[in-house]
Tab-separated table of C-alpha atoms and ligand atoms in Angstrom:
chain	number	residue	atom	x	y	z
A	17	UNK	CA	9.309	-4.433	-18.960
A	18	UNK	CA	7.637	-2.488	-21.405
A	19	UNK	CA	4.265	0.223	-20.122
A	20	UNK	CA	2.133	1.885	-22.252
A	21	UNK	CA	-1.403	2.640	-20.103
A	22	UNK	CA	-4.223	4.969	-20.674
A	23	UNK	CA	-3.655	6.571	-17.175
A	24	UNK	CA	-6.831	8.312	-17.753
A	25	UNK	CA	-8.583	4.623	-17.964
A	26	UNK	CA	-6.934	3.441	-15.471
A	27	UNK	CA	-7.889	6.240	-12.911
A	28	UNK	CA	-11.130	5.417	-14.070
A	29	UNK	CA	-11.248	1.770	-13.153
A	30	UNK	CA	-9.216	2.741	-9.983
A	31	UNK	CA	-11.785	4.527	-8.372
A	32	UNK	CA	-14.290	2.463	-9.354
A	33	UNK	CA	-13.303	-0.100	-6.852
A	34	UNK	CA	-12.846	1.897	-3.957
A	35	UNK	CA	-16.046	3.314	-4.614
A	36	UNK	CA	-17.100	-0.343	-4.639
A	37	UNK	CA	-15.335	-1.298	-1.657
A	38	UNK	CA	-16.131	1.955	0.240
A	39	UNK	CA	-19.398	0.138	1.615
A	40	UNK	CA	-18.642	-2.348	3.029
A	41	UNK	CA	-17.849	-2.784	7.002
A	42	UNK	CA	-14.278	-4.316	6.685
A	43	UNK	CA	-12.034	-4.495	10.822
A	44	UNK	CA	-9.286	-7.090	11.467
A	45	UNK	CA	-10.898	-10.419	10.576
A	46	UNK	CA	-14.841	-11.737	9.884
A	47	UNK	CA	-16.874	-10.902	6.743
A	48	UNK	CA	-16.197	-7.299	5.617
A	49	UNK	CA	-12.835	-8.647	4.590
A	50	UNK	CA	-14.240	-11.552	2.716
A	51	UNK	CA	-16.629	-9.452	0.937
A	52	UNK	CA	-13.575	-7.811	-0.272
A	53	UNK	CA	-11.295	-10.368	-1.379
A	54	UNK	CA	-14.002	-11.676	-2.789
A	55	UNK	CA	-14.088	-8.781	-5.173
A	56	UNK	CA	-10.371	-8.151	-5.328
A	57	UNK	CA	-10.657	-11.601	-7.185
A	58	UNK	CA	-12.113	-10.267	-9.915
A	59	UNK	CA	-9.224	-8.111	-10.553
A	60	UNK	CA	-6.472	-10.499	-9.541
A	61	UNK	CA	-5.521	-13.800	-9.386
A	62	UNK	CA	-6.308	-14.424	-5.104
A	63	UNK	CA	-5.868	-17.246	-2.949
A	64	UNK	CA	-7.635	-16.527	0.541
A	65	UNK	CA	-5.923	-17.678	3.293
A	66	UNK	CA	-7.648	-18.724	6.151
A	67	UNK	CA	-5.911	-18.555	10.271
A	68	UNK	CA	-8.087	-20.264	12.552
A	69	UNK	CA	-8.958	-17.857	15.709
A	70	UNK	CA	-6.073	-18.418	18.930
A	71	UNK	CA	-2.692	-19.860	15.871
A	72	UNK	CA	0.277	-18.184	17.284
A	73	UNK	CA	2.444	-16.181	15.668
A	74	UNK	CA	5.576	-14.799	16.709
A	75	UNK	CA	4.455	-13.796	20.305
A	76	UNK	CA	1.447	-12.646	18.840
A	77	UNK	CA	-1.911	-14.395	18.720
A	78	UNK	CA	-4.995	-14.764	15.995
A	79	UNK	CA	-7.923	-12.961	17.486
A	80	UNK	CA	-11.412	-14.309	17.347
A	81	UNK	CA	-13.180	-13.641	14.877
A	82	UNK	CA	-15.852	-9.850	14.780
A	83	UNK	CA	-18.880	-9.724	13.027
A	84	UNK	CA	-20.630	-6.939	13.044
A	85	UNK	CA	-24.838	-6.880	12.057
A	86	UNK	CA	-26.474	-3.986	12.913
A	87	UNK	CA	-26.170	-1.485	16.026
A	88	UNK	CA	-28.144	1.409	17.189
A	89	UNK	CA	-28.282	3.731	19.731
A	90	UNK	CA	-32.178	4.936	20.439
A	91	UNK	CA	-34.143	7.663	21.822
A	92	UNK	CA	-37.129	6.430	23.846
A	93	UNK	CA	-39.545	7.839	20.493
A	94	UNK	CA	-37.545	4.731	18.516
A	95	UNK	CA	-35.949	7.442	15.986
A	96	UNK	CA	-32.420	6.052	15.179
A	97	UNK	CA	-30.302	9.103	15.891
A	98	UNK	CA	-27.137	6.893	16.825
A	99	UNK	CA	-26.896	4.590	12.864
A	100	UNK	CA	-25.073	1.992	11.864
A	101	UNK	CA	-26.733	1.828	8.945
A	102	UNK	CA	-26.247	5.311	7.751
A	103	UNK	CA	-22.595	5.156	8.756
A	104	UNK	CA	-20.378	1.700	10.104
A	105	UNK	CA	-18.062	3.870	11.411
A	106	UNK	CA	-20.367	4.615	13.604
A	107	UNK	CA	-19.668	1.497	15.662
A	108	UNK	CA	-16.613	1.343	17.470
A	109	UNK	CA	-14.823	-1.092	15.634
A	110	UNK	CA	-14.735	-4.585	16.928
A	111	UNK	CA	-16.845	-3.913	19.191
A	112	UNK	CA	-18.185	-6.535	22.120
A	113	UNK	CA	-22.163	-6.916	22.018
A	114	UNK	CA	-24.627	-3.902	24.395
A	115	UNK	CA	-28.275	-5.017	24.335
A	116	UNK	CA	-30.237	-1.949	26.992
A	117	UNK	CA	-31.089	0.646	28.716
A	118	UNK	CA	-29.174	3.682	30.201
A	119	UNK	CA	-28.932	7.827	30.862
A	120	UNK	CA	-27.116	9.895	28.275
A	121	UNK	CA	-24.418	10.587	31.323
A	122	UNK	CA	-23.596	6.682	31.423
A	123	UNK	CA	-23.772	6.057	28.015
A	124	UNK	CA	-21.964	9.691	27.881
A	125	UNK	CA	-17.987	7.097	28.232
A	126	UNK	CA	-18.712	5.152	25.219
A	127	UNK	CA	-19.116	7.711	22.832
A	128	UNK	CA	-16.698	9.337	20.286
A	129	UNK	CA	-15.857	13.201	18.608
A	130	UNK	CA	-13.900	15.023	17.094
A	131	UNK	CA	-14.622	18.753	18.982
A	132	UNK	CA	-12.632	20.838	16.846
A	133	UNK	CA	-13.726	19.325	13.274
A	134	UNK	CA	-17.811	19.035	14.221
A	135	UNK	CA	-19.249	17.237	11.547
A	136	UNK	CA	-16.765	14.170	11.162
A	137	UNK	CA	-17.097	11.114	13.003
A	138	UNK	CA	-14.396	10.047	13.833
A	139	UNK	CA	-13.275	6.297	12.918
A	140	UNK	CA	-11.669	4.201	16.220
A	141	UNK	CA	-10.971	0.712	17.152
A	142	UNK	CA	-10.380	-1.974	19.760
A	143	UNK	CA	-9.003	-4.911	18.240
A	144	UNK	CA	-6.956	-5.798	22.356
A	145	UNK	CA	-9.251	-5.024	24.774
A	146	UNK	CA	-12.807	-5.749	25.727
A	147	UNK	CA	-15.137	-2.716	24.930
A	148	UNK	CA	-17.685	-1.359	23.107
A	149	UNK	CA	-18.561	2.590	21.620
A	150	UNK	CA	-20.355	4.633	19.078
A	151	UNK	CA	-18.264	7.144	16.627
A	152	UNK	CA	-20.549	10.119	15.744
A	153	UNK	CA	-19.940	14.557	14.688
A	154	UNK	CA	-19.641	16.702	17.733
A	155	UNK	CA	-23.065	18.200	16.410
A	156	UNK	CA	-24.647	14.888	16.786
A	157	UNK	CA	-23.727	14.576	20.433
A	158	UNK	CA	-25.004	18.352	21.041
A	159	UNK	CA	-28.277	17.375	19.308
A	160	UNK	CA	-28.638	14.617	22.210
A	161	UNK	CA	-30.921	15.750	24.929
A	162	UNK	CA	-29.968	14.642	28.834
A	163	UNK	CA	-32.265	11.485	29.114
A	164	UNK	CA	-32.211	7.295	28.422
A	165	UNK	CA	-31.787	5.993	25.716
A	166	UNK	CA	-32.164	2.375	24.329
A	167	UNK	CA	-28.851	1.497	23.277
A	168	UNK	CA	-27.339	-2.085	21.197
A	169	UNK	CA	-24.725	-3.344	19.395
A	170	UNK	CA	-25.672	-6.858	17.527
A	171	UNK	CA	-22.096	-7.486	16.773
A	172	UNK	CA	-20.288	-10.803	18.185
A	173	UNK	CA	-17.302	-11.912	18.847
A	174	UNK	CA	-15.968	-15.715	18.430
A	175	UNK	CA	-13.418	-17.943	17.381
A	176	UNK	CA	-13.037	-17.983	13.893
A	177	UNK	CA	-10.392	-17.027	11.368
A	178	UNK	CA	-8.001	-14.005	10.589
A	179	UNK	CA	-8.419	-13.972	6.255
A	180	UNK	CA	-5.986	-12.800	3.860
A	181	UNK	CA	-5.168	-12.183	0.048
A	182	UNK	CA	-2.400	-13.152	-2.065
A	183	UNK	CA	-1.647	-12.333	-4.945
A	184	UNK	CA	1.920	-14.530	-6.952
A	185	UNK	CA	2.580	-13.683	-10.230
A	186	UNK	CA	5.377	-15.967	-11.483
A	187	UNK	CA	8.649	-14.271	-12.344
A	188	UNK	CA	11.071	-15.904	-14.548
A	189	UNK	CA	13.429	-15.857	-10.631
A	190	UNK	CA	12.037	-17.599	-7.859
A	191	UNK	CA	13.324	-14.131	-6.123
A	192	UNK	CA	10.159	-12.733	-5.513
A	193	UNK	CA	9.024	-8.406	-5.088
A	194	UNK	CA	6.511	-8.388	-2.562
A	195	UNK	CA	4.385	-5.008	-2.179
A	196	UNK	CA	1.517	-4.945	0.954
A	197	UNK	CA	-1.214	-3.145	1.704
A	198	UNK	CA	-4.336	-2.862	4.288
A	199	UNK	CA	-7.438	-4.777	4.048
A	200	UNK	CA	-9.209	-3.269	7.720
A	201	UNK	CA	-10.352	-0.310	7.662
A	202	UNK	CA	-14.590	0.170	7.266
A	203	UNK	CA	-15.728	2.550	5.621
A	204	UNK	CA	-12.254	4.934	4.656
A	205	UNK	CA	-10.903	6.200	1.194
A	206	UNK	CA	-7.581	6.878	0.875
A	207	UNK	CA	-6.171	4.555	3.808
A	208	UNK	CA	-6.891	2.009	3.231
A	209	UNK	CA	-8.607	0.816	-0.108
A	210	UNK	CA	-6.866	3.361	-2.868
A	211	UNK	CA	-3.786	1.084	-1.784
A	212	UNK	CA	-5.632	-1.677	-1.980
A	213	UNK	CA	-7.365	-0.622	-5.224
A	214	UNK	CA	-3.578	0.129	-6.365
A	215	UNK	CA	-1.775	-3.578	-5.361
A	216	UNK	CA	-5.225	-5.237	-6.647
A	217	UNK	CA	-5.222	-3.468	-10.383
A	218	UNK	CA	-1.019	-3.576	-9.990
A	219	UNK	CA	-1.220	-7.854	-10.072
A	220	UNK	CA	-3.439	-7.072	-13.034
A	221	UNK	CA	-1.263	-5.211	-15.247
A	222	UNK	CA	1.951	-7.436	-14.156
A	223	UNK	CA	0.475	-10.363	-15.200
A	224	UNK	CA	0.630	-9.143	-19.348
A	225	UNK	CA	3.794	-8.580	-18.687
A	226	UNK	CA	7.328	-10.222	-19.073
A	227	UNK	CA	9.211	-9.965	-15.295
A	228	UNK	CA	12.024	-11.120	-13.793
A	229	UNK	CA	10.744	-11.271	-10.875
A	230	UNK	CA	8.364	-13.240	-9.786
A	231	UNK	CA	6.235	-10.745	-8.121
A	232	UNK	CA	3.802	-11.201	-4.243
A	233	UNK	CA	0.762	-8.769	-3.687
A	234	UNK	CA	-0.436	-8.906	0.094
A	235	UNK	CA	-4.001	-8.094	1.703
A	236	UNK	CA	-3.708	-8.398	4.621
A	237	UNK	CA	-4.833	-6.274	7.984
A	238	UNK	CA	-3.420	-3.996	10.082
A	239	UNK	CA	0.416	-5.677	12.030
A	240	UNK	CA	-1.119	-8.856	12.655
A	241	UNK	CA	-1.635	-9.269	9.602
A	242	UNK	CA	2.181	-9.668	8.363
A	243	UNK	CA	2.666	-11.158	11.266
A	244	UNK	CA	0.792	-14.001	11.035
A	245	UNK	CA	2.155	-13.740	7.080
A	246	UNK	CA	5.095	-13.338	7.909
A	247	UNK	CA	5.113	-16.904	10.593
A	248	UNK	CA	3.958	-18.518	7.861
A	249	UNK	CA	6.429	-18.086	5.282
A	250	UNK	CA	9.529	-18.338	6.726
A	251	UNK	CA	10.843	-20.259	3.681
A	252	UNK	CA	9.530	-17.450	1.242
A	253	UNK	CA	10.990	-14.690	3.072
A	254	UNK	CA	15.033	-15.291	2.052
A	255	UNK	CA	13.569	-15.921	-1.313
A	256	UNK	CA	12.011	-11.760	-1.001
A	257	UNK	CA	14.438	-8.969	-2.302
A	258	UNK	CA	12.115	-6.199	-2.936
A	259	UNK	CA	9.330	-4.946	-0.777
A	260	UNK	CA	7.161	-2.673	-1.066
A	261	UNK	CA	4.377	-0.809	1.487
A	262	UNK	CA	1.449	0.613	-0.624
A	263	UNK	CA	-0.585	2.997	2.270
A	264	UNK	CA	-2.644	6.075	1.031
A	265	UNK	CA	-2.234	7.386	-2.700
A	266	UNK	CA	-5.086	8.760	-3.879
A	267	UNK	CA	-5.195	12.764	-2.316
A	268	UNK	CA	-4.264	15.358	-3.979
A	269	UNK	CA	-0.557	15.494	-2.560
A	270	UNK	CA	3.113	14.921	-3.529
A	271	UNK	CA	4.343	11.411	-4.508
A	272	UNK	CA	6.186	10.866	-0.518
A	273	UNK	CA	8.852	7.909	0.058
A	274	UNK	CA	9.403	6.283	3.610
A	275	UNK	CA	13.187	4.931	3.255
A	276	UNK	CA	13.142	1.017	4.794
A	277	UNK	CA	14.958	0.058	8.271
A	278	UNK	CA	18.255	-0.048	5.474
A	279	UNK	CA	18.017	3.164	4.136
A	280	UNK	CA	20.075	2.265	1.102
A	281	UNK	CA	18.192	-0.172	0.092
A	282	UNK	CA	17.505	-1.380	-4.402
A	283	UNK	CA	14.236	-0.019	-3.590
A	284	UNK	CA	14.960	2.991	-1.791
A	285	UNK	CA	16.961	3.744	-4.493
A	286	UNK	CA	15.013	2.634	-7.305
A	287	UNK	CA	11.622	4.688	-5.696
A	288	UNK	CA	13.804	7.569	-5.091
A	289	UNK	CA	15.600	8.413	-8.354
A	290	UNK	CA	11.872	7.519	-9.857
A	291	UNK	CA	10.343	10.718	-7.117
A	292	UNK	CA	13.282	12.687	-8.176
A	293	UNK	CA	12.522	12.615	-12.175
A	294	UNK	CA	9.052	13.277	-10.709
A	295	UNK	CA	9.415	16.400	-9.609
A	296	UNK	CA	7.982	17.115	-6.266
A	297	UNK	CA	8.235	14.944	-3.721
A	298	UNK	CA	9.230	14.543	-0.077
A	299	UNK	CA	11.600	11.420	1.727
A	300	UNK	CA	10.856	10.545	5.430
A	301	UNK	CA	13.672	8.364	7.411
A	302	UNK	CA	12.853	4.801	7.927
A	303	UNK	CA	10.820	4.788	11.762
A	304	UNK	CA	9.355	2.178	13.531
A	305	UNK	CA	5.646	3.494	13.546
A	306	UNK	CA	3.324	3.369	10.646
A	307	UNK	CA	2.659	0.420	7.903
A	308	UNK	CA	3.259	-3.298	8.037
A	309	UNK	CA	7.013	-1.297	6.962
A	310	UNK	CA	7.118	-1.663	10.574
A	311	UNK	CA	7.993	-5.627	10.632
A	312	UNK	CA	9.126	-6.395	7.488
A	313	UNK	CA	11.892	-4.214	9.032
A	314	UNK	CA	11.533	-5.727	12.692
A	315	UNK	CA	15.268	-7.134	13.656
A	316	UNK	CA	15.018	-10.396	12.916
A	317	UNK	CA	13.785	-9.379	9.424
A	318	UNK	CA	15.622	-6.460	7.969
A	319	UNK	CA	13.672	-6.802	5.203
A	320	UNK	CA	14.367	-4.271	2.852
A	321	UNK	CA	10.885	-2.390	2.484
A	322	UNK	CA	9.686	0.965	1.797
A	323	UNK	CA	7.205	2.929	1.539
A	324	UNK	CA	4.702	4.643	-1.199
A	325	UNK	CA	2.459	6.987	0.489
A	326	UNK	CA	0.710	10.496	-0.429
A	327	UNK	CA	0.057	13.219	1.864
A	328	UNK	CA	1.247	10.294	4.408
A	329	UNK	CA	-1.069	9.118	7.228
A	330	UNK	CA	-2.048	11.347	10.705
A	331	UNK	CA	-0.380	14.823	8.486
A	332	UNK	CA	-3.937	15.008	6.462
A	333	UNK	CA	-6.567	16.198	9.344
A	334	UNK	CA	-9.513	14.109	7.361
A	335	UNK	CA	-7.110	10.504	8.690
A	336	UNK	CA	-9.272	8.133	10.661
A	337	UNK	CA	-12.626	9.662	10.019
A	338	UNK	CA	-15.693	10.449	7.718
A	339	UNK	CA	-14.519	12.640	5.610
A	340	UNK	CA	-11.782	10.296	4.300
A	341	UNK	CA	-14.211	9.558	1.174
A	342	UNK	CA	-15.402	8.938	-2.151
A	343	UNK	CA	-14.720	12.843	-2.128
A	344	UNK	CA	-11.208	13.296	-0.781
A	345	UNK	CA	-9.854	10.442	-3.293
A	346	UNK	CA	-9.015	11.379	-6.664
A	347	UNK	CA	-8.701	8.624	-10.411
A	348	UNK	CA	-6.002	10.452	-11.572
A	349	UNK	CA	-3.831	11.054	-8.699
A	350	UNK	CA	-4.251	7.149	-8.167
A	351	UNK	CA	-3.820	6.601	-11.706
A	352	UNK	CA	-0.022	8.629	-11.169
A	353	UNK	CA	0.152	6.672	-7.904
A	354	UNK	CA	0.551	3.248	-9.221
A	355	UNK	CA	2.817	4.038	-12.286
A	356	UNK	CA	4.979	5.033	-10.318
A	357	UNK	CA	5.146	1.733	-8.949
A	358	UNK	CA	5.094	0.584	-12.339
A	359	UNK	CA	8.321	2.366	-12.867
A	360	UNK	CA	10.264	1.507	-9.485
A	361	UNK	CA	9.532	-1.863	-10.971
A	362	UNK	CA	10.974	-1.374	-14.287
A	363	UNK	CA	14.005	0.142	-12.282
A	364	UNK	CA	13.967	-3.617	-10.179
A	365	UNK	CA	13.472	-5.046	-13.550
A	366	UNK	CA	16.366	-3.771	-15.524
A	367	UNK	CA	19.439	-2.635	-13.243
A	368	UNK	CA	22.044	-5.822	-13.655
A	369	UNK	CA	24.864	-4.955	-13.738
A	370	UNK	CA	27.489	-4.964	-16.989
A	371	UNK	CA	31.324	-5.211	-18.081
A	372	UNK	CA	32.281	-2.922	-21.170
A	373	UNK	CA	33.652	-5.389	-23.274
A	374	UNK	CA	36.242	-2.542	-25.374
A	375	UNK	CA	37.661	-0.814	-22.373
A	376	UNK	CA	40.818	0.700	-23.670
A	377	UNK	CA	39.689	3.963	-24.807
A	378	UNK	CA	36.225	4.631	-26.619
A	379	UNK	CA	34.994	1.978	-28.394
A	380	UNK	CA	34.155	3.838	-32.428
A	381	UNK	CA	30.473	4.136	-31.581
A	382	UNK	CA	29.647	5.808	-35.635
A	383	UNK	CA	30.921	2.236	-36.463
A	384	UNK	CA	27.586	0.798	-35.039
A	385	UNK	CA	25.992	3.340	-35.836
A	386	UNK	CA	26.034	3.981	-32.311
A	387	UNK	CA	26.876	7.788	-32.696
A	388	UNK	CA	25.113	10.389	-34.497
A	389	UNK	CA	27.677	12.158	-37.013
A	390	UNK	CA	26.723	14.429	-39.569
A	391	UNK	CA	24.097	13.612	-42.056
A	392	UNK	CA	23.937	10.745	-39.465
A	393	UNK	CA	20.494	8.515	-37.450
A	394	UNK	CA	19.211	10.718	-35.396
A	395	UNK	CA	19.221	10.022	-31.200
A	396	UNK	CA	19.210	12.037	-28.989
A	397	UNK	CA	22.690	13.747	-26.935
A	398	UNK	CA	21.224	12.482	-23.833
A	399	UNK	CA	21.142	8.707	-25.345
A	400	UNK	CA	25.015	9.250	-26.205
A	401	UNK	CA	25.746	10.935	-23.662
A	402	UNK	CA	23.745	7.918	-21.537
A	403	UNK	CA	25.845	5.920	-23.457
A	404	UNK	CA	29.137	7.091	-22.382
A	405	UNK	CA	28.685	6.635	-18.837
A	406	UNK	CA	26.899	2.987	-19.442
A	407	UNK	CA	30.474	2.603	-20.309
A	408	UNK	CA	32.784	3.872	-17.980
A	409	UNK	CA	31.812	2.892	-15.437
A	410	UNK	CA	30.285	-0.610	-17.057
A	411	UNK	CA	33.657	-2.140	-15.235
A	412	UNK	CA	31.323	-4.676	-12.719
A	413	UNK	CA	31.188	-2.199	-9.817
A	414	UNK	CA	28.384	-0.453	-10.939
A	415	UNK	CA	24.880	-1.576	-11.825
A	416	UNK	CA	22.521	0.925	-14.205
A	417	UNK	CA	20.845	2.180	-10.845
A	418	UNK	CA	24.830	3.098	-9.835
A	419	UNK	CA	25.109	5.012	-12.963
A	420	UNK	CA	21.999	6.790	-13.216
A	421	UNK	CA	22.379	7.651	-10.047
A	422	UNK	CA	26.338	9.580	-10.413
A	423	UNK	CA	25.112	10.907	-14.556
A	424	UNK	CA	21.779	12.067	-13.084
A	425	UNK	CA	20.695	10.763	-16.837
A	426	UNK	CA	16.943	8.954	-16.397
A	427	UNK	CA	17.765	5.337	-15.529
A	428	UNK	CA	15.707	4.177	-17.589
A	429	UNK	CA	17.771	5.990	-21.158
A	430	UNK	CA	21.033	4.277	-19.022
A	431	UNK	CA	19.046	0.857	-20.053
A	432	UNK	CA	18.300	1.731	-23.168
A	433	UNK	CA	21.712	2.616	-23.955
A	434	UNK	CA	23.262	-0.716	-22.267
A	435	UNK	CA	20.505	-2.425	-23.795
A	436	UNK	CA	21.743	-0.875	-27.498
A	437	UNK	CA	25.695	-1.823	-26.377
A	438	UNK	CA	24.965	-4.955	-25.310
A	439	UNK	CA	23.174	-5.821	-29.129
A	440	UNK	CA	26.632	-4.452	-30.718
A	441	UNK	CA	28.588	-6.463	-28.354
A	442	UNK	CA	29.724	-3.932	-26.606
A	443	UNK	CA	28.997	-4.858	-23.539
A	444	UNK	CA	28.476	-7.811	-20.868
A	445	UNK	CA	26.249	-8.685	-18.022
A	446	UNK	CA	28.838	-9.426	-14.590
A	447	UNK	CA	29.038	-12.739	-13.690
B	12	LIG	ZN1	-4.802	4.100	9.094
C-alpha cells in the first residue's frame, strides 16, 4: 500500500461531504438516515440494509421508525417562535407527535436549554422512552412571554426499519479490518459527520489499492446499529482481525486514540506508533463508555477495537450543541485524520514476521548493494540502521511492528528495509 495524496484536495472533498450532509435531519432510524446513505453511495460502494422494527438483536429490539415532517411553537399571533425549519436540533430527536395549545408553564418542562451557553441550542434525544420536547437557546427562552402557545410536532413513530450501510472492499485475505462510524446525529458537524465523511472517503481510497486484508466499513446508528450488525453477522465476526471506530475527527485538537479492551492489540500498537511519529497526541485507556467500541469490546466479542478521534466527545463545549457546526470542523484536520487512518492501515497491511536467512554474523551488506561504502550508493544512515534492526530481530519471534517499536525507527522505514532484504534473499517470511 503506497500513498500519494494531495491533502489540500482531500480536505476540500471531505469538507464538501460534511457540508452536503449537514442539513439532513438524521436519527437512529428514518428517512434522514436513508438519504444520508444514498448520498454516501456516490462516494463508496455501499450496500444499504433494512432490518424490520421488532427484530430481536441480543438483548435489544429494533425500534419503530421515526419520521419528522415539521415542528413548531407558535405564539398567539401565529409567529413561529421555535421552528424546526430553522434548525432540526430544535426538536428532541424521536419526539412523539403533539398538537395542542398550552400555556408557557405547561410547555416549560418540555423545553431544554443550555444556560451556561445562552446562544447555543442543545441536542437532545429520547429514543427508548416516549416523550416529546423542544431544544432552544436560553436567550430564545428568555424572550418568550408568559401566555398561550400552539405546539405542534408533526412526527410519527411506527413499525418500519432500521437502516444501515456497509461498504466491503475485498483484499487478498478473507481476514477483515472493520471500520465503523455513527450516522444518527442530525445537524452536528464534528460528531458524527466528520467520521462519516472520513469513512466514506477511506473506502473510496482503498478501492484503488492492492490490499492484503479485506475492509468493511459500517455506517450505523449508535448502539442499536452495532448490536444489530453484530447479531446479524456472527459468521463474519471470527474473520475480523482489527477494528477502528471513527468519531469527532474534524476539530482543531490533536489526534487521540482510545485503546481496545485488550489494551495491546495490533491495532492499538499500530495506531500509537503512527500517533507518536506525528507528534502531539493523547492515548486513553479503554472504558466501557463512548462509541461502538463499547459493543465490539463487550466480553462476548472482545474484538480488538480502538477509537480514533481528535478532541474526544464531551471534552469540547460545542459537543452536542448547535455550535458543533460547519465552522467547527476544518478541512485540513479532516484530511490529516484520513491520512492517519491510511498510515495505520499501512502498518496492519505490512506487518509481517520474517526469518533472517544469514543469521551467523551480519551478512556482508555492501555485497548486495545495501550498505553505503565510500563512493557507494547514497542510502540514508536511517535506512542502514533499519536494515540492521530488521536483520537482528528477525528470528521468527518479532514482527516488523515489534521491531519498529523496539528500535524507535519509523515503521515505514523498517518495512522498506525488510522488502529490500527479502528481495536479496536475506529474509524469508516466517511460516
Ligand atoms: Zn454524539
